[in-house]
Amino acid sequence: MQHGKYRFVAGFLVTPLALYAIFVIWPFIQAIYYSFTDWTGLSPEFAMVGFKNYTKLFSDPLFWKSFQHSVLFVILLPLVTLSLALFFSFMLNVGGRQRKDAAISGVRGAEFYKIAYFFPQVLSIAIVALLFQFAYNPRQGALNGFLQALGVSDPPEWLGDPKWALWCVMAVLVWSTVGFFVVLFSAGMSSIPRDFYEAALLDGASRVTTFFRITLPLLWDTVQSGWVYMGIMALGAEAFATVQIMTVGPGGPADSTIVMPLYVYQKAFHDGQAAYATTIGVALLFVTLLFAAIVMRLGRRERLEY
């Protein structure tokens, strides 16, 4: 009977596992293989060069600059985005004034605010990047127009200034993703029994104390998953698309916004160095796996149930 059960389960798993191996695992293996060649991406002919691409990688200053920017993305983007999302969702679900019918309640109009926060998720990241590119325009943009109306005579050039460009891109990514986590965390908070909050308030706990002692511990698994998701996004397509569309060059000015995914694209499709691009891609893969492992390890804690 047990033998038949395992055959039945294996029959369902073999097809999805085969598709996963073909479309996910095999491209990774191919990328690692091509990183040891001199393939240009334009010709089917190539030769093995050993670790030459990796030696070049470690001595490439532009790679290290893109690596530095990607690490900055992977640290600050999850930190800022998830902190804002936790704050907004806590205020929407728990931070309202005490009412006669309930000791704990969210702010009035919470459902409308959730829709407003989530709205950027409806838009493509390409559309969001274009909209903010116009907003950051130093001459006709809405941001500088607003600053000039307030009396600022010499506002920054934003995307044209190496000091501001990277921060402008990060601000767009935070704005476009925080709403998703507001809705996600709100769903998690709505499942926490209100009795926990009411008992804490009766004992004299403040809202800040209830957040750190009740909400965050019971929501920790969701926060941890969100941190990994945000890190992968910061190292992947979202960061690439935003930098590619918004910045001059792209990746400028003066390579101040170059990130690893964009550097892979430039080497593969602009410079005809597909093998070196796959080498950067392999480095990006290990950075992503290392980040996920660190987050899962540091965030490991005893599971709380209620």
Coordinates of C-alpha atoms in Angstrom, one line a residue:
M1 CA 0.0 0.0 0.0
Q2 CA 2.8 2.4 0.9
H3 CA 4.7 1.5 -2.2
G4 CA 1.6 2.4 -4.3
K5 CA 1.2 5.7 -2.6
Y6 CA 4.8 6.8 -3.4
R7 CA 4.3 5.8 -7.0
F8 CA 1.1 7.9 -7.1
V9 CA 2.9 10.9 -5.6
A10 CA 5.9 10.5 -7.9
G11 CA 3.6 10.4 -10.9
F12 CA 2.3 13.9 -10.1
L13 CA 5.8 15.3 -9.3
V14 CA 7.8 14.0 -12.3
T15 CA 6.3 16.4 -14.9
P16 CA 6.6 19.7 -12.9
L17 CA 10.1 18.7 -11.7
A18 CA 11.2 17.9 -15.2
L19 CA 9.9 21.3 -16.4
Y20 CA 11.7 23.0 -13.5
A21 CA 14.9 21.2 -14.4
I22 CA 14.7 22.2 -18.1
F23 CA 13.7 25.8 -17.7
V24 CA 15.4 26.8 -14.4
I25 CA 18.2 24.4 -13.5
W26 CA 19.6 23.8 -17.0
P27 CA 20.0 27.5 -17.8
F28 CA 22.0 28.0 -14.6
I29 CA 24.3 25.1 -15.6
Q30 CA 24.7 26.6 -19.1
A31 CA 25.6 30.0 -17.7
I32 CA 28.3 28.4 -15.5
Y33 CA 29.6 26.5 -18.4
Y34 CA 29.7 29.5 -20.8
S35 CA 31.5 31.5 -18.1
F36 CA 34.6 29.4 -18.7
T37 CA 34.6 30.2 -22.5
D38 CA 35.3 33.1 -24.8
W39 CA 31.8 33.0 -26.4
T40 CA 30.8 36.4 -27.9
G41 CA 27.1 35.6 -28.1
L42 CA 27.2 36.3 -31.9
S43 CA 29.0 33.2 -33.1
P44 CA 28.4 29.6 -32.4
E45 CA 32.1 29.0 -32.1
F46 CA 33.9 29.4 -28.8
A47 CA 36.8 28.0 -26.9
M48 CA 37.4 27.2 -23.3
V49 CA 39.5 29.8 -21.4
G50 CA 39.4 28.4 -17.9
F51 CA 39.2 31.0 -15.2
K52 CA 40.2 33.9 -17.4
N53 CA 36.8 35.6 -17.1
Y54 CA 36.8 35.3 -13.3
T55 CA 40.3 36.7 -13.2
K56 CA 39.1 39.6 -15.3
L57 CA 36.1 40.0 -13.1
F58 CA 38.1 40.5 -9.9
S59 CA 40.2 43.2 -11.6
D60 CA 37.3 45.0 -13.2
P61 CA 36.6 48.3 -11.4
L62 CA 33.3 48.8 -13.1
F63 CA 32.1 45.4 -11.8
W64 CA 33.0 46.3 -8.3
K65 CA 31.2 49.6 -8.6
S66 CA 28.1 47.8 -9.8
F67 CA 28.5 45.3 -7.0
Q68 CA 28.7 48.1 -4.5
H69 CA 25.5 49.7 -5.8
S70 CA 23.7 46.3 -5.8
V71 CA 24.7 45.6 -2.2
L72 CA 23.5 49.1 -1.3
F73 CA 20.2 48.2 -3.0
V74 CA 19.9 44.9 -1.2
I75 CA 20.5 46.4 2.2
L76 CA 18.6 49.7 2.1
L77 CA 15.6 48.8 -0.2
P78 CA 14.2 46.0 2.1
L79 CA 15.0 48.0 5.2
V80 CA 13.2 51.1 4.1
T81 CA 10.3 49.4 2.2
L82 CA 9.4 46.9 4.9
S83 CA 9.8 49.5 7.7
L84 CA 7.3 51.8 6.0
A85 CA 5.0 49.0 5.1
L86 CA 4.9 47.7 8.7
F87 CA 4.3 51.2 10.0
F88 CA 1.5 51.9 7.5
S89 CA -0.2 48.6 8.0
F90 CA 0.0 48.8 11.8
M91 CA -1.6 52.2 11.7
L92 CA -4.3 51.1 9.3
N93 CA -5.2 48.0 11.4
V94 CA -4.3 48.8 15.0
G95 CA -3.4 52.5 15.2
G96 CA -6.8 54.1 15.2
R97 CA -8.4 55.9 18.1
Q98 CA -10.2 53.9 20.7
R99 CA -13.9 53.6 20.0
K100 CA -16.9 52.6 22.1
D101 CA -17.5 49.4 20.3
A102 CA -13.8 48.3 20.2
A103 CA -10.7 49.0 22.2
I104 CA -8.5 48.2 19.1
S105 CA -9.3 49.5 15.7
G106 CA -7.7 50.8 12.6
V107 CA -7.9 54.3 11.2
R108 CA -11.1 55.5 9.5
G109 CA -11.0 54.8 5.7
A110 CA -8.5 52.1 6.1
E111 CA -9.8 50.2 3.1
F112 CA -9.4 53.2 0.9
Y113 CA -5.9 53.7 2.0
K114 CA -5.0 50.1 1.3
I115 CA -6.3 50.6 -2.3
A116 CA -4.3 53.9 -2.6
Y117 CA -1.1 52.2 -1.4
F118 CA -1.6 49.2 -3.6
F119 CA -2.3 51.3 -6.7
P120 CA 1.4 51.4 -7.9
Q121 CA 1.4 47.6 -8.1
V122 CA -1.2 47.9 -10.9
L123 CA 1.3 49.8 -13.0
S124 CA 4.2 48.3 -14.9
I125 CA 7.6 49.2 -13.5
A126 CA 8.4 50.6 -17.0
I127 CA 5.5 53.0 -16.7
V128 CA 6.4 54.0 -13.2
A129 CA 10.0 54.6 -14.3
L130 CA 8.9 56.8 -17.2
L131 CA 6.5 58.8 -15.0
F132 CA 9.3 59.5 -12.4
Q133 CA 11.7 60.3 -15.2
F134 CA 9.4 63.1 -16.2
A135 CA 8.9 64.2 -12.6
Y136 CA 12.7 64.4 -12.0
N137 CA 13.2 66.5 -15.1
P138 CA 15.3 69.5 -13.9
R139 CA 13.5 72.0 -16.2
Q140 CA 9.9 70.8 -16.6
G141 CA 9.6 68.2 -13.9
A142 CA 6.9 68.4 -11.2
L143 CA 9.4 68.0 -8.4
N144 CA 11.6 71.0 -9.3
G145 CA 8.5 73.0 -10.2
F146 CA 7.2 72.3 -6.7
L147 CA 10.5 73.3 -5.1
Q148 CA 10.7 76.5 -7.1
A149 CA 7.2 77.4 -6.0
L150 CA 8.4 77.0 -2.4
G151 CA 11.2 79.4 -3.1
V152 CA 14.2 77.1 -3.9
S153 CA 16.1 79.0 -6.5
D154 CA 18.6 76.3 -7.5
P155 CA 17.0 72.8 -7.2
P156 CA 19.1 69.7 -7.9
E157 CA 19.3 68.1 -11.3
W158 CA 18.3 64.7 -9.7
L159 CA 19.0 62.1 -12.3
G160 CA 21.7 64.3 -13.9
D161 CA 23.7 64.6 -10.6
P162 CA 25.9 61.7 -9.6
K163 CA 25.2 62.5 -5.9
W164 CA 21.4 62.2 -6.3
A165 CA 20.8 59.7 -9.2
L166 CA 21.1 56.5 -7.3
W167 CA 18.9 57.7 -4.4
C168 CA 16.3 58.9 -6.9
V169 CA 16.1 55.4 -8.4
M170 CA 15.9 53.8 -5.0
A171 CA 13.0 56.1 -4.0
V172 CA 11.1 55.0 -7.1
L173 CA 11.5 51.3 -6.2
V174 CA 10.4 52.0 -2.6
W175 CA 7.3 53.9 -3.8
S176 CA 6.3 51.2 -6.3
T177 CA 6.6 48.3 -3.9
V178 CA 5.7 49.5 -0.4
G179 CA 1.9 49.2 -1.2
F180 CA 2.2 45.5 -1.9
F181 CA 3.7 44.8 1.5
V182 CA 1.1 47.1 3.2
V183 CA -1.6 44.9 1.9
L184 CA 0.4 41.7 2.7
F185 CA 1.1 42.8 6.3
S186 CA -2.4 44.0 6.8
A187 CA -3.7 40.6 5.9
G188 CA -1.4 39.1 8.5
M189 CA -2.3 41.6 11.2
S190 CA -6.0 41.1 10.6
S191 CA -5.6 37.4 11.6
I192 CA -4.0 38.3 15.0
P193 CA -6.7 38.0 17.7
R194 CA -7.7 41.4 19.1
D195 CA -7.7 39.9 22.6
F196 CA -3.9 40.1 22.6
Y197 CA -3.9 43.8 22.0
E198 CA -6.7 44.5 24.5
A199 CA -5.0 42.5 27.2
A200 CA -1.7 44.4 26.6
L201 CA -3.5 47.8 26.7
L202 CA -5.2 46.8 30.0
D203 CA -1.7 46.1 31.4
G204 CA -0.6 49.6 30.4
A205 CA 1.3 48.8 27.3
S206 CA 1.7 51.5 24.7
R207 CA 1.1 51.1 21.0
V208 CA 4.8 51.0 20.4
T209 CA 5.2 48.2 22.9
T210 CA 2.3 46.2 21.4
F211 CA 3.9 46.5 18.0
F212 CA 7.3 45.1 19.1
R213 CA 5.9 42.6 21.6
I214 CA 2.8 41.3 19.7
T215 CA 2.6 42.4 16.1
L216 CA 6.2 41.9 14.9
P217 CA 6.8 38.5 16.6
L218 CA 3.5 37.1 15.3
L219 CA 4.2 38.5 11.8
W220 CA 7.9 37.6 11.7
D221 CA 7.6 34.8 9.1
T222 CA 5.9 37.1 6.7
V223 CA 8.5 39.9 7.3
Q224 CA 11.3 37.4 6.7
S225 CA 9.8 36.2 3.4
G226 CA 9.2 39.8 2.4
W227 CA 12.9 40.6 3.1
V228 CA 14.1 37.8 0.8
Y229 CA 11.6 38.8 -1.9
M230 CA 12.7 42.5 -1.7
G231 CA 16.4 41.5 -1.8
I232 CA 15.9 39.3 -4.9
M233 CA 13.9 42.2 -6.5
A234 CA 16.7 44.6 -5.7
L235 CA 19.2 42.3 -7.4
G236 CA 17.0 41.4 -10.4
A237 CA 14.7 42.7 -13.0
E238 CA 13.0 45.5 -11.1
A239 CA 16.3 47.3 -10.4
F240 CA 17.5 46.6 -14.0
A241 CA 14.4 48.1 -15.6
T242 CA 14.3 51.1 -13.4
V243 CA 18.0 52.0 -14.0
Q244 CA 17.8 51.2 -17.7
I245 CA 14.8 53.5 -18.3
M246 CA 15.4 56.3 -15.9
T247 CA 19.1 57.0 -16.0
V248 CA 21.3 58.5 -18.7
G249 CA 23.8 56.2 -20.3
P250 CA 22.0 54.1 -18.9
G251 CA 23.9 53.6 -15.6
G252 CA 25.1 57.2 -15.4
P253 CA 25.9 59.9 -14.9
A254 CA 29.6 58.7 -14.5
D255 CA 28.4 55.2 -13.7
S256 CA 26.8 56.4 -10.5
T257 CA 23.7 54.1 -11.0
I258 CA 25.3 51.0 -12.6
V259 CA 24.0 47.8 -11.0
M260 CA 25.0 44.2 -11.6
P261 CA 21.9 43.2 -13.8
L262 CA 22.5 46.2 -16.0
Y263 CA 26.2 45.5 -16.3
V264 CA 25.3 41.9 -17.4
Y265 CA 23.0 43.4 -20.1
Q266 CA 25.6 45.9 -21.3
K267 CA 28.4 43.3 -21.6
A268 CA 26.2 40.8 -23.4
F269 CA 24.3 43.0 -25.9
H270 CA 26.4 46.1 -26.2
D271 CA 30.0 44.8 -26.0
G272 CA 29.5 41.3 -27.5
Q273 CA 31.1 39.7 -24.4
A274 CA 28.4 37.1 -23.6
A275 CA 30.8 34.8 -21.8
Y276 CA 32.0 37.6 -19.5
A277 CA 28.4 38.6 -19.0
T278 CA 27.5 35.1 -17.8
T279 CA 30.5 35.3 -15.4
I280 CA 28.9 38.4 -13.9
G281 CA 25.6 36.6 -13.9
V282 CA 27.2 33.7 -11.9
A283 CA 28.6 36.2 -9.4
L284 CA 25.1 37.8 -9.2
L285 CA 23.6 34.3 -8.5
F286 CA 26.0 33.7 -5.6
V287 CA 25.3 37.1 -4.2
T288 CA 21.6 36.4 -4.3
L289 CA 21.9 33.0 -2.7
L290 CA 24.3 34.4 0.0
F291 CA 21.8 37.2 0.8
A292 CA 18.9 34.7 1.1
A293 CA 20.9 32.4 3.3
I294 CA 22.0 35.3 5.6
V295 CA 18.4 36.5 6.0
M296 CA 17.1 33.1 6.7
R297 CA 19.8 32.4 9.2
L298 CA 19.7 35.7 11.0
G299 CA 15.9 35.7 11.0
R300 CA 15.6 32.2 12.4
R301 CA 13.6 32.1 15.6
E302 CA 11.1 30.0 17.4
R303 CA 7.8 29.8 15.6
L304 CA 4.9 31.4 17.5
E305 CA 1.4 30.0 17.0
Y306 CA -1.9 31.4 18.1

